[in-house]
mmCIF file of C-alpha atoms and ligand atoms in Angstrom:
data_model
loop_
_atom_site.group_PDB
_atom_site.id
_atom_site.type_symbol
_atom_site.label_atom_id
_atom_site.label_comp_id
_atom_site.label_asym_id
_atom_site.label_seq_id
_atom_site.Cartn_x
_atom_site.Cartn_y
_atom_site.Cartn_z
ATOM 1 C CA UNK A 1 149.690 141.302 44.493
ATOM 2 C CA UNK A 2 148.523 142.475 47.921
ATOM 3 C CA UNK A 3 149.557 146.079 48.457
ATOM 4 C CA UNK A 4 150.462 147.570 51.806
ATOM 5 C CA UNK A 5 151.159 151.053 53.110
ATOM 6 C CA UNK A 6 149.342 154.077 54.502
ATOM 7 C CA UNK A 7 147.362 154.638 51.290
ATOM 8 C CA UNK A 8 145.541 151.347 51.755
ATOM 9 C CA UNK A 9 143.893 152.734 54.912
ATOM 10 C CA UNK A 10 143.195 156.126 53.343
ATOM 11 C CA UNK A 11 141.581 154.651 50.202
ATOM 12 C CA UNK A 12 139.963 151.436 51.422
ATOM 13 C CA UNK A 13 137.505 151.099 48.558
ATOM 14 C CA UNK A 14 140.016 150.959 45.702
ATOM 15 C CA UNK A 15 142.263 148.634 47.685
ATOM 16 C CA UNK A 16 139.532 146.167 48.623
ATOM 17 C CA UNK A 17 139.799 142.787 46.933
ATOM 18 C CA UNK A 18 137.460 142.242 44.003
ATOM 19 C CA UNK A 19 135.901 139.359 42.152
ATOM 20 C CA UNK A 20 134.141 138.878 38.823
ATOM 21 C CA UNK A 21 132.754 135.363 38.475
ATOM 22 C CA UNK A 22 135.723 133.218 39.517
ATOM 23 C CA UNK A 23 138.346 135.839 38.649
ATOM 24 C CA UNK A 24 139.901 137.268 41.787
ATOM 25 C CA UNK A 25 141.520 140.700 41.848
ATOM 26 C CA UNK A 26 143.861 141.927 44.555
ATOM 27 C CA UNK A 27 142.305 145.406 44.342
ATOM 28 C CA UNK A 28 139.694 147.373 42.363
ATOM 29 C CA UNK A 29 142.145 149.286 40.148
ATOM 30 C CA UNK A 30 141.989 148.280 36.481
ATOM 31 C CA UNK A 31 144.175 149.369 33.570
ATOM 32 C CA UNK A 32 141.679 150.789 31.083
ATOM 33 C CA UNK A 33 142.063 149.648 27.459
ATOM 34 C CA UNK A 34 144.559 151.737 25.488
ATOM 35 C CA UNK A 35 145.273 151.362 21.782
ATOM 36 C CA UNK A 36 149.036 151.549 21.284
ATOM 37 C CA UNK A 37 149.362 150.566 17.578
ATOM 38 C CA UNK A 38 152.476 148.620 18.449
ATOM 39 C CA UNK A 39 151.739 145.184 16.943
ATOM 40 C CA UNK A 40 153.241 143.871 13.701
ATOM 41 C CA UNK A 41 151.642 145.095 10.503
ATOM 42 C CA UNK A 42 149.613 141.885 10.246
ATOM 43 C CA UNK A 43 148.307 142.181 13.785
ATOM 44 C CA UNK A 44 150.564 139.934 15.868
ATOM 45 C CA UNK A 45 151.337 140.840 19.469
ATOM 46 C CA UNK A 46 155.063 141.382 20.052
ATOM 47 C CA UNK A 47 157.573 140.691 22.841
ATOM 48 C CA UNK A 48 157.624 144.425 23.535
ATOM 49 C CA UNK A 49 153.900 144.367 24.107
ATOM 50 C CA UNK A 50 154.350 141.513 26.599
ATOM 51 C CA UNK A 51 156.834 143.630 28.532
ATOM 52 C CA UNK A 52 154.594 146.705 28.256
ATOM 53 C CA UNK A 53 151.593 144.869 29.756
ATOM 54 C CA UNK A 54 153.689 143.089 32.405
ATOM 55 C CA UNK A 55 154.793 146.492 33.759
ATOM 56 C CA UNK A 56 151.225 147.217 34.842
ATOM 57 C CA UNK A 57 150.856 143.876 36.592
ATOM 58 C CA UNK A 58 154.180 144.464 38.357
ATOM 59 C CA UNK A 59 152.958 147.903 39.380
ATOM 60 C CA UNK A 60 150.136 146.405 41.421
ATOM 61 C CA UNK A 61 147.038 146.794 39.224
ATOM 62 C CA UNK A 62 144.202 144.452 40.174
ATOM 63 C CA UNK A 63 143.485 143.690 36.532
ATOM 64 C CA UNK A 64 144.677 144.705 33.055
ATOM 65 C CA UNK A 65 142.484 145.132 29.975
ATOM 66 C CA UNK A 66 144.262 144.973 26.622
ATOM 67 C CA UNK A 67 144.009 147.529 23.883
ATOM 68 C CA UNK A 68 141.233 146.927 21.344
ATOM 69 C CA UNK A 69 141.977 143.889 19.152
ATOM 70 C CA UNK A 70 140.113 143.464 15.862
ATOM 71 C CA UNK A 71 137.956 140.416 15.293
ATOM 72 C CA UNK A 72 138.078 139.555 11.578
ATOM 73 C CA UNK A 73 140.246 139.937 8.478
ATOM 74 C CA UNK A 74 137.626 142.140 6.883
ATOM 75 C CA UNK A 75 136.471 145.573 8.004
ATOM 76 C CA UNK A 76 137.062 145.382 11.771
ATOM 77 C CA UNK A 77 140.633 146.722 11.851
ATOM 78 C CA UNK A 78 140.661 150.482 12.415
ATOM 79 C CA UNK A 79 144.328 151.335 12.830
ATOM 80 C CA UNK A 80 147.616 150.255 11.259
ATOM 81 C CA UNK A 81 149.767 148.222 13.639
ATOM 82 C CA UNK A 82 146.669 147.407 15.676
ATOM 83 C CA UNK A 83 146.744 143.853 17.055
ATOM 84 C CA UNK A 84 144.087 141.313 16.087
ATOM 85 C CA UNK A 85 142.424 138.182 17.433
ATOM 86 C CA UNK A 86 140.958 137.212 14.080
ATOM 87 C CA UNK A 87 143.070 134.111 13.407
ATOM 88 C CA UNK A 88 144.661 131.344 15.428
ATOM 89 C CA UNK A 89 148.079 132.799 14.586
ATOM 90 C CA UNK A 90 147.093 136.195 15.987
ATOM 91 C CA UNK A 91 145.596 134.504 19.047
ATOM 92 C CA UNK A 92 148.785 132.479 19.632
ATOM 93 C CA UNK A 93 150.854 135.662 19.518
ATOM 94 C CA UNK A 94 149.022 136.900 22.640
ATOM 95 C CA UNK A 95 150.144 133.905 24.704
ATOM 96 C CA UNK A 96 153.393 135.636 25.711
ATOM 97 C CA UNK A 97 151.445 138.720 26.828
ATOM 98 C CA UNK A 98 149.092 136.632 28.960
ATOM 99 C CA UNK A 99 151.966 134.628 30.442
ATOM 100 C CA UNK A 100 153.953 137.785 31.263
ATOM 101 C CA UNK A 101 150.990 139.378 33.052
ATOM 102 C CA UNK A 102 150.056 136.177 34.869
ATOM 103 C CA UNK A 103 153.677 135.742 35.986
ATOM 104 C CA UNK A 104 153.310 139.047 37.849
ATOM 105 C CA UNK A 105 150.110 137.825 39.492
ATOM 106 C CA UNK A 106 147.357 139.826 37.742
ATOM 107 C CA UNK A 107 144.453 138.701 35.553
ATOM 108 C CA UNK A 108 144.164 140.074 32.020
ATOM 109 C CA UNK A 109 141.014 140.614 29.935
ATOM 110 C CA UNK A 110 140.981 141.172 26.200
ATOM 111 C CA UNK A 111 139.027 143.989 24.575
ATOM 112 C CA UNK A 112 137.613 142.927 21.182
ATOM 113 C CA UNK A 113 136.681 145.480 18.559
ATOM 114 C CA UNK A 114 135.121 146.370 15.226
ATOM 115 C CA UNK A 115 135.970 149.880 14.052
ATOM 116 C CA UNK A 116 133.199 150.235 11.457
ATOM 117 C CA UNK A 117 133.406 153.671 9.876
ATOM 118 C CA UNK A 118 136.320 154.705 12.114
ATOM 119 C CA UNK A 119 138.883 153.110 9.849
ATOM 120 C CA UNK A 120 142.148 154.906 9.234
ATOM 121 C CA UNK A 121 144.289 151.860 8.507
ATOM 122 C CA UNK A 122 143.228 148.365 7.482
ATOM 123 C CA UNK A 123 145.656 145.704 6.324
ATOM 124 C CA UNK A 124 143.013 143.456 4.801
ATOM 125 C CA UNK A 125 140.344 145.286 2.767
ATOM 126 C CA UNK A 126 139.642 148.602 1.089
ATOM 127 C CA UNK A 127 136.740 150.758 2.273
ATOM 128 C CA UNK A 128 134.694 150.680 5.450
ATOM 129 C CA UNK A 129 131.212 149.709 6.639
ATOM 130 C CA UNK A 130 128.820 151.155 9.180
ATOM 131 C CA UNK A 131 125.194 151.081 10.298
ATOM 132 C CA UNK A 132 124.502 153.634 7.550
ATOM 133 C CA UNK A 133 126.533 155.372 4.863
ATOM 134 C CA UNK A 134 127.381 158.440 6.962
ATOM 135 C CA UNK A 135 130.819 160.053 6.873
ATOM 136 C CA UNK A 136 132.208 160.144 10.428
ATOM 137 C CA UNK A 137 132.606 163.525 12.059
ATOM 138 C CA UNK A 138 136.073 164.800 12.833
ATOM 139 C CA UNK A 139 139.452 163.852 11.502
ATOM 140 C CA UNK A 140 141.701 160.789 11.524
ATOM 141 C CA UNK A 141 143.609 160.567 14.749
ATOM 142 C CA UNK A 142 147.358 161.266 14.566
ATOM 143 C CA UNK A 143 148.178 159.447 17.788
ATOM 144 C CA UNK A 144 146.968 156.228 16.131
ATOM 145 C CA UNK A 145 149.036 156.960 13.014
ATOM 146 C CA UNK A 146 146.101 158.647 11.239
ATOM 147 C CA UNK A 147 146.567 161.297 8.556
ATOM 148 C CA UNK A 148 144.762 164.100 10.383
ATOM 149 C CA UNK A 149 142.352 164.352 7.431
ATOM 150 C CA UNK A 150 138.704 163.307 7.221
ATOM 151 C CA UNK A 151 137.463 159.710 7.263
ATOM 152 C CA UNK A 152 136.217 157.931 4.132
ATOM 153 C CA UNK A 153 132.462 157.483 3.763
ATOM 154 C CA UNK A 154 131.446 153.929 4.728
ATOM 155 C CA UNK A 155 128.875 151.859 2.896
ATOM 156 C CA UNK A 156 125.882 150.467 4.778
ATOM 157 C CA UNK A 157 126.612 147.033 6.243
ATOM 158 C CA UNK A 158 124.412 144.288 4.749
ATOM 159 C CA UNK A 159 122.268 142.002 6.898
ATOM 160 C CA UNK A 160 124.486 139.046 5.966
ATOM 161 C CA UNK A 161 127.564 140.994 7.034
ATOM 162 C CA UNK A 162 125.878 141.901 10.324
ATOM 163 C CA UNK A 163 125.210 138.222 11.029
ATOM 164 C CA UNK A 164 128.842 137.447 10.181
ATOM 165 C CA UNK A 165 130.150 140.191 12.498
ATOM 166 C CA UNK A 166 128.013 138.799 15.332
ATOM 167 C CA UNK A 167 129.463 135.345 14.687
ATOM 168 C CA UNK A 168 133.011 136.684 14.380
ATOM 169 C CA UNK A 169 132.782 138.476 17.737
ATOM 170 C CA UNK A 170 131.917 135.050 19.180
ATOM 171 C CA UNK A 171 134.841 133.378 17.409
ATOM 172 C CA UNK A 172 137.204 136.084 18.664
ATOM 173 C CA UNK A 173 135.973 135.655 22.245
ATOM 174 C CA UNK A 174 136.384 131.881 22.055
ATOM 175 C CA UNK A 175 139.947 132.275 20.754
ATOM 176 C CA UNK A 176 140.736 134.766 23.518
ATOM 177 C CA UNK A 177 139.548 132.365 26.208
ATOM 178 C CA UNK A 178 141.254 129.343 24.647
ATOM 179 C CA UNK A 179 144.560 131.169 24.647
ATOM 180 C CA UNK A 180 144.212 132.027 28.339
ATOM 181 C CA UNK A 181 142.602 135.454 28.735
ATOM 182 C CA UNK A 182 140.692 135.625 32.002
ATOM 183 C CA UNK A 183 137.780 137.603 30.580
ATOM 184 C CA UNK A 184 136.505 139.407 27.506
ATOM 185 C CA UNK A 185 135.296 142.974 27.031
ATOM 186 C CA UNK A 186 133.507 143.998 23.835
ATOM 187 C CA UNK A 187 134.194 147.535 22.653
ATOM 188 C CA UNK A 188 130.660 148.823 22.342
ATOM 189 C CA UNK A 189 131.612 152.469 22.860
ATOM 190 C CA UNK A 190 133.553 155.499 21.639
ATOM 191 C CA UNK A 191 132.098 155.739 18.138
ATOM 192 C CA UNK A 192 133.110 152.347 16.728
ATOM 193 C CA UNK A 193 130.797 149.949 14.859
ATOM 194 C CA UNK A 194 128.480 148.968 17.721
ATOM 195 C CA UNK A 195 128.234 152.553 18.900
ATOM 196 C CA UNK A 196 127.509 153.639 15.315
ATOM 197 C CA UNK A 197 124.286 151.613 15.611
ATOM 198 C CA UNK A 198 123.440 153.224 18.956
ATOM 199 C CA UNK A 199 124.044 156.776 17.778
ATOM 200 C CA UNK A 200 121.208 158.652 16.069
ATOM 201 C CA UNK A 201 123.145 160.518 13.403
ATOM 202 C CA UNK A 202 125.168 157.466 12.243
ATOM 203 C CA UNK A 203 122.207 155.085 12.236
ATOM 204 C CA UNK A 204 119.642 156.125 9.633
ATOM 205 C CA UNK A 205 118.350 152.587 9.122
ATOM 206 C CA UNK A 206 114.697 151.903 8.511
ATOM 207 C CA UNK A 207 114.801 148.201 9.434
ATOM 208 C CA UNK A 208 114.554 146.736 12.952
ATOM 209 C CA UNK A 209 118.071 148.005 13.810
ATOM 210 C CA UNK A 210 117.243 151.697 13.343
ATOM 211 C CA UNK A 211 114.785 154.197 14.765
ATOM 212 C CA UNK A 212 113.930 154.129 18.478
ATOM 213 C CA UNK A 213 116.571 153.184 21.037
ATOM 214 C CA UNK A 214 115.018 149.710 21.517
ATOM 215 C CA UNK A 215 115.984 148.994 17.898
ATOM 216 C CA UNK A 216 119.305 150.847 17.862
ATOM 217 C CA UNK A 217 120.569 148.701 20.757
ATOM 218 C CA UNK A 218 119.606 145.407 19.079
ATOM 219 C CA UNK A 219 122.994 144.910 17.394
ATOM 220 C CA UNK A 220 124.815 145.329 20.730
ATOM 221 C CA UNK A 221 122.534 142.668 22.195
ATOM 222 C CA UNK A 222 123.164 140.200 19.372
ATOM 223 C CA UNK A 223 126.920 140.658 19.661
ATOM 224 C CA UNK A 224 126.854 140.247 23.441
ATOM 225 C CA UNK A 225 124.706 137.126 23.179
ATOM 226 C CA UNK A 226 127.188 135.644 20.728
ATOM 227 C CA UNK A 227 130.127 136.469 23.020
ATOM 228 C CA UNK A 228 128.291 135.175 26.084
ATOM 229 C CA UNK A 229 127.552 131.876 24.328
ATOM 230 C CA UNK A 230 131.130 131.570 23.048
ATOM 231 C CA UNK A 231 132.676 132.283 26.460
ATOM 232 C CA UNK A 232 130.243 130.846 29.015
ATOM 233 C CA UNK A 233 132.716 130.355 31.856
ATOM 234 C CA UNK A 234 134.636 133.629 32.083
ATOM 235 C CA UNK A 235 133.551 137.200 32.833
ATOM 236 C CA UNK A 236 132.161 138.884 29.734
ATOM 237 C CA UNK A 237 131.219 142.559 29.537
ATOM 238 C CA UNK A 238 130.849 145.560 27.300
ATOM 239 C CA UNK A 239 132.171 149.103 27.197
ATOM 240 C CA UNK A 240 129.538 151.807 26.743
ATOM 241 C CA UNK A 241 129.948 155.572 26.373
ATOM 242 C CA UNK A 242 128.187 158.638 25.097
ATOM 243 C CA UNK A 243 131.174 160.424 23.577
ATOM 244 C CA UNK A 244 133.215 159.180 20.676
ATOM 245 C CA UNK A 245 136.851 159.143 19.677
ATOM 246 C CA UNK A 246 135.875 161.528 16.857
ATOM 247 C CA UNK A 247 133.155 163.483 18.710
ATOM 248 C CA UNK A 248 133.517 164.457 22.339
ATOM 249 C CA UNK A 249 130.184 166.259 22.486
ATOM 250 C CA UNK A 250 127.599 163.543 21.746
ATOM 251 C CA UNK A 251 124.964 163.068 24.440
ATOM 252 C CA UNK A 252 122.269 160.383 24.457
ATOM 253 C CA UNK A 253 119.236 162.260 23.132
ATOM 254 C CA UNK A 254 116.724 160.808 25.576
ATOM 255 C CA UNK A 255 119.049 160.828 28.549
ATOM 256 C CA UNK A 256 118.094 158.501 31.366
ATOM 257 C CA UNK A 257 115.234 157.091 29.275
ATOM 258 C CA UNK A 258 117.886 155.810 26.852
ATOM 259 C CA UNK A 259 119.913 154.455 29.774
ATOM 260 C CA UNK A 260 116.839 152.621 31.087
ATOM 261 C CA UNK A 261 116.603 150.787 27.744
ATOM 262 C CA UNK A 262 120.259 150.300 26.799
ATOM 263 C CA UNK A 263 121.647 148.854 30.027
ATOM 264 C CA UNK A 264 118.844 146.359 30.882
ATOM 265 C CA UNK A 265 118.562 145.179 27.249
ATOM 266 C CA UNK A 266 122.261 144.345 27.087
ATOM 267 C CA UNK A 267 122.292 142.917 30.632
ATOM 268 C CA UNK A 268 119.511 140.509 29.606
ATOM 269 C CA UNK A 269 122.037 138.682 27.389
ATOM 270 C CA UNK A 270 123.594 137.365 30.601
ATOM 271 C CA UNK A 271 126.816 139.396 30.650
ATOM 272 C CA UNK A 272 128.791 139.958 33.851
ATOM 273 C CA UNK A 273 129.804 143.616 33.815
ATOM 274 C CA UNK A 274 129.587 147.028 32.189
ATOM 275 C CA UNK A 275 132.578 149.307 31.641
ATOM 276 C CA UNK A 276 131.408 152.914 31.192
ATOM 277 C CA UNK A 277 133.898 155.350 29.715
ATOM 278 C CA UNK A 278 133.443 159.071 30.161
ATOM 279 C CA UNK A 279 135.510 162.235 30.126
ATOM 280 C CA UNK A 280 134.808 162.813 33.820
ATOM 281 C CA UNK A 281 133.722 159.562 35.400
ATOM 282 C CA UNK A 282 132.189 161.155 38.472
ATOM 283 C CA UNK A 283 130.091 163.748 36.631
ATOM 284 C CA UNK A 284 126.362 163.235 37.038
ATOM 285 C CA UNK A 285 124.500 162.939 33.730
ATOM 286 C CA UNK A 286 121.039 163.756 32.355
ATOM 287 C CA UNK A 287 120.131 165.812 35.428
ATOM 288 C CA UNK A 288 120.115 162.642 37.562
ATOM 289 C CA UNK A 289 122.070 162.029 40.744
ATOM 290 C CA UNK A 290 124.309 159.492 38.981
ATOM 291 C CA UNK A 291 127.148 159.249 36.444
ATOM 292 C CA UNK A 292 126.680 157.009 33.392
ATOM 293 C CA UNK A 293 128.396 154.157 35.244
ATOM 294 C CA UNK A 294 126.175 154.802 38.271
ATOM 295 C CA UNK A 295 123.110 154.544 36.029
ATOM 296 C CA UNK A 296 124.380 151.278 34.515
ATOM 297 C CA UNK A 297 124.684 149.923 38.039
ATOM 298 C CA UNK A 298 121.308 151.273 39.126
ATOM 299 C CA UNK A 299 119.445 149.957 36.080
ATOM 300 C CA UNK A 300 121.003 146.460 36.056
ATOM 301 C CA UNK A 301 122.545 145.648 39.444
ATOM 302 C CA UNK A 302 125.617 144.340 37.601
ATOM 303 C CA UNK A 303 129.212 145.177 38.572
ATOM 304 C CA UNK A 304 130.403 148.301 36.756
ATOM 305 C CA UNK A 305 133.813 149.799 35.961
ATOM 306 C CA UNK A 306 133.767 153.583 36.393
ATOM 307 C CA UNK A 307 136.175 155.512 34.174
ATOM 308 C CA UNK A 308 137.242 159.040 33.356
ATOM 309 C CA UNK A 309 139.892 161.100 35.164
ATOM 310 C CA UNK A 310 139.897 158.872 38.218
ATOM 311 C CA UNK A 311 143.690 158.830 38.603
ATOM 312 C CA UNK A 312 143.268 161.142 41.589
ATOM 313 C CA UNK A 313 142.936 158.439 44.262
ATOM 314 C CA UNK A 314 140.421 160.534 46.216
ATOM 315 C CA UNK A 315 138.098 160.592 43.220
ATOM 316 C CA UNK A 316 138.699 156.913 42.487
ATOM 317 C CA UNK A 317 137.870 155.932 46.052
ATOM 318 C CA UNK A 318 134.815 158.191 46.049
ATOM 319 C CA UNK A 319 133.546 156.612 42.812
ATOM 320 C CA UNK A 320 133.287 153.257 44.562
ATOM 321 C CA UNK A 321 132.190 154.640 47.955
ATOM 322 C CA UNK A 322 129.361 156.578 46.280
ATOM 323 C CA UNK A 323 128.308 153.561 44.197
ATOM 324 C CA UNK A 324 129.167 155.045 40.823
ATOM 325 C CA UNK A 325 131.066 151.831 40.146
ATOM 326 C CA UNK A 326 132.492 148.706 41.721
ATOM 327 C CA UNK A 327 135.907 149.035 40.073
ATOM 328 C CA UNK A 328 137.819 151.986 38.615
ATOM 329 C CA UNK A 329 139.400 151.815 35.145
ATOM 330 C CA UNK A 330 142.281 154.252 34.679
ATOM 331 C CA UNK A 331 143.979 154.959 31.344
ATOM 332 C CA UNK A 332 146.203 158.042 31.160
ATOM 333 C CA UNK A 333 147.211 157.731 34.817
ATOM 334 C CA UNK A 334 148.319 154.142 34.179
ATOM 335 C CA UNK A 335 150.255 155.107 31.079
ATOM 336 C CA UNK A 336 151.982 157.888 32.976
ATOM 337 C CA UNK A 337 152.904 155.638 35.863
ATOM 338 C CA UNK A 338 152.461 151.862 35.568
ATOM 339 C CA UNK A 339 153.239 151.695 39.319
ATOM 340 C CA UNK A 340 150.273 153.916 40.231
ATOM 341 C CA UNK A 341 148.630 151.411 42.645
ATOM 342 C CA UNK A 342 151.877 150.629 44.451
ATOM 343 C CA UNK A 343 152.732 154.304 44.800
ATOM 344 C CA UNK A 344 149.262 155.313 46.004
ATOM 345 C CA UNK A 345 149.345 152.477 48.531
ATOM 346 C CA UNK A 346 152.792 153.559 49.718
ATOM 347 C CA UNK A 347 151.755 157.221 50.014
ATOM 348 C CA UNK A 348 154.041 158.287 47.139
ATOM 349 C CA UNK A 349 153.293 160.654 44.248
ATOM 350 C CA UNK A 350 152.833 158.909 40.889
ATOM 351 C CA UNK A 351 154.374 160.400 37.719
ATOM 352 C CA UNK A 352 151.787 162.847 36.299
ATOM 353 C CA UNK A 353 150.372 162.395 32.806
ATOM 354 C CA UNK A 354 151.901 164.394 30.009
ATOM 355 C CA UNK A 355 150.233 164.274 26.558
ATOM 356 C CA UNK A 356 153.648 163.719 25.002
ATOM 357 C CA UNK A 357 153.453 160.235 26.486
ATOM 358 C CA UNK A 358 150.963 159.266 23.791
ATOM 359 C CA UNK A 359 151.938 161.564 20.947
ATOM 360 C CA UNK A 360 152.921 161.402 18.144
ATOM 361 C CA UNK A 361 152.959 157.596 18.124
ATOM 362 C CA UNK A 362 152.326 155.093 20.815
ATOM 363 C CA UNK A 363 155.781 153.941 21.675
ATOM 364 C CA UNK A 364 156.345 151.432 24.399
ATOM 365 C CA UNK A 365 158.494 153.762 26.468
ATOM 366 C CA UNK A 366 155.684 156.320 26.236
ATOM 367 C CA UNK A 367 157.976 158.686 24.301
ATOM 368 C CA UNK A 368 160.038 158.891 27.453
ATOM 369 C CA UNK A 369 162.975 160.750 25.928
ATOM 370 C CA UNK A 370 160.651 163.532 24.786
ATOM 371 C CA UNK A 371 158.575 164.034 27.895
ATOM 372 C CA UNK A 372 161.477 163.766 30.287
ATOM 373 C CA UNK A 373 162.933 166.794 28.506
ATOM 374 C CA UNK A 374 159.583 168.558 28.770
ATOM 375 C CA UNK A 375 158.702 167.784 32.365
ATOM 376 C CA UNK A 376 156.013 170.412 32.629
ATOM 377 C CA UNK A 377 154.504 169.003 29.444
ATOM 378 C CA UNK A 378 151.656 170.499 27.550
ATOM 379 C CA UNK A 379 148.641 171.369 29.679
ATOM 380 C CA UNK A 380 146.388 168.317 29.879
ATOM 381 C CA UNK A 381 142.936 169.798 29.378
ATOM 382 C CA UNK A 382 143.237 171.651 26.049
ATOM 383 C CA UNK A 383 145.031 168.718 24.450
ATOM 384 C CA UNK A 384 142.411 166.292 25.710
ATOM 385 C CA UNK A 385 139.688 168.511 24.313
ATOM 386 C CA UNK A 386 141.396 169.034 20.952
ATOM 387 C CA UNK A 387 142.766 165.571 20.298
ATOM 388 C CA UNK A 388 140.199 163.575 22.165
ATOM 389 C CA UNK A 389 142.773 161.592 24.103
ATOM 390 C CA UNK A 390 139.823 159.710 25.452
ATOM 391 C CA UNK A 391 138.978 156.782 23.313
HETATM 392 C C1 LIG B 401 146.305 156.360 24.216
HETATM 393 C C2 LIG B 401 144.895 155.946 24.510
HETATM 394 C C3 LIG B 401 144.365 154.855 23.856
HETATM 395 C C4 LIG B 401 143.045 154.431 24.129
HETATM 396 N N1 LIG B 401 142.563 153.303 23.521
HETATM 397 C C5 LIG B 401 141.364 152.777 23.901
HETATM 398 C C6 LIG B 401 140.944 151.511 23.438
HETATM 399 O O1 LIG B 401 141.638 150.803 22.691
HETATM 400 N N2 LIG B 401 139.736 151.057 23.855
HETATM 401 C C7 LIG B 401 138.935 151.790 24.711
HETATM 402 O O2 LIG B 401 137.851 151.324 25.071
HETATM 403 N N3 LIG B 401 139.342 152.981 25.181
HETATM 404 C C8 LIG B 401 140.537 153.476 24.821
HETATM 405 N N4 LIG B 401 140.988 154.655 25.376
HETATM 406 C C9 LIG B 401 140.155 155.357 26.362
HETATM 407 C C10 LIG B 401 140.570 155.021 27.763
HETATM 408 O O3 LIG B 401 140.418 153.637 28.041
HETATM 409 C C11 LIG B 401 139.776 155.833 28.797
HETATM 410 O O4 LIG B 401 138.409 155.521 28.665
HETATM 411 C C12 LIG B 401 139.963 157.356 28.647
HETATM 412 O O5 LIG B 401 141.312 157.686 28.412
HETATM 413 C C13 LIG B 401 139.486 158.088 29.913
HETATM 414 O O6 LIG B 401 140.126 157.568 31.054
HETATM 415 P P1 LIG B 401 141.352 158.352 31.779
HETATM 416 O O7 LIG B 401 140.830 159.698 32.172
HETATM 417 O O8 LIG B 401 141.708 157.497 32.965
HETATM 418 O O9 LIG B 401 142.469 158.458 30.781
HETATM 419 C C14 LIG B 401 142.273 155.124 25.080
HETATM 420 C C15 LIG B 401 142.823 156.242 25.728
HETATM 421 C C16 LIG B 401 144.102 156.642 25.466
HETATM 422 C C17 LIG B 401 144.686 157.809 26.221
#
């Protein structure tokens, strides 16, 4: 959908057309992946979800990324009522979502996911697995129907299971493309299985997947190679972050030296983009003159999605103008107002985010009845810091 209005002149970077491989986007504004735990118990996408996603496309977003969908009927599911892409039946259930978004003229990518140790609801197996048997920091997340108590201790994933997970990410990507998704994003961030390999305190392995960063990134690379091979003709990318859904303080220990290894190693698998999530997407990191997304761009030359509090259109436009990213991914701002791009283009004020829109459960009307009665809401910052409404 081509947007018009005074905002298009004021924010030319976010309203410029975009392209990833052959996928064309009317503008550079992307709906960032958001887990809504609104599928059926066995992971099927619902009619309500189709309507929920179509609202963003109708609101003028250049592209929509789905919430994280799990890839197998083993340990990948992290949340009850999370959707999956592990079977043909689950894949088929997404067809209505894809059709609804396409009918409004926007492309839709699927985010595929393995939760690893961050498992607070799995329909298929007991227990959890991770790079190493380390109990995750923090507590289960209430907004994803978690108990608010600690996580169980995972067991170390075996080498055979690792090979199977790599294969299953490929199968999931192939299913996603066959059903009609325009691209695939692997969730390599925010403390889930892939990130558990990247992170020093959750990866205590002594084999070639543990130790220095060159080894800790190896699992990411194998997964991305599998996804690349399974989906050769559509854009394929990966989400990377420092912080985690259960730990907002983690910083890459070797800073830009880690970035110089992580981004080129993954890029060498032939992927098309990086999506870098951060609390504040424009904040420079590691004492450099760049944000994490800016470093991904600098170290690989690939297109990058910048993310993190970019719902202020000035910041979003600056992120692209200052080469911190080529696209902006917006989560809470999109949830608050699915018509954000149209309103910014028209010079109108979008509905501001209120944490009640995601709490206590992810309902499809964003808990509208509650937050409309509490228009001033709860202050954003403390809730973000406490509940990690980030990942
Ligand atoms: C309710 C909610 C669910 C989220 N679920 C996911 C998810 O499934 N996958 C993911 O990569 N990030 C997820 N995130 C993180 C967002 O995509 C985004 O990175 C983060 O909220 C920061 O962007 P923002 O400041 O625009 O909200 C979620 C965020 C929220 C608020």
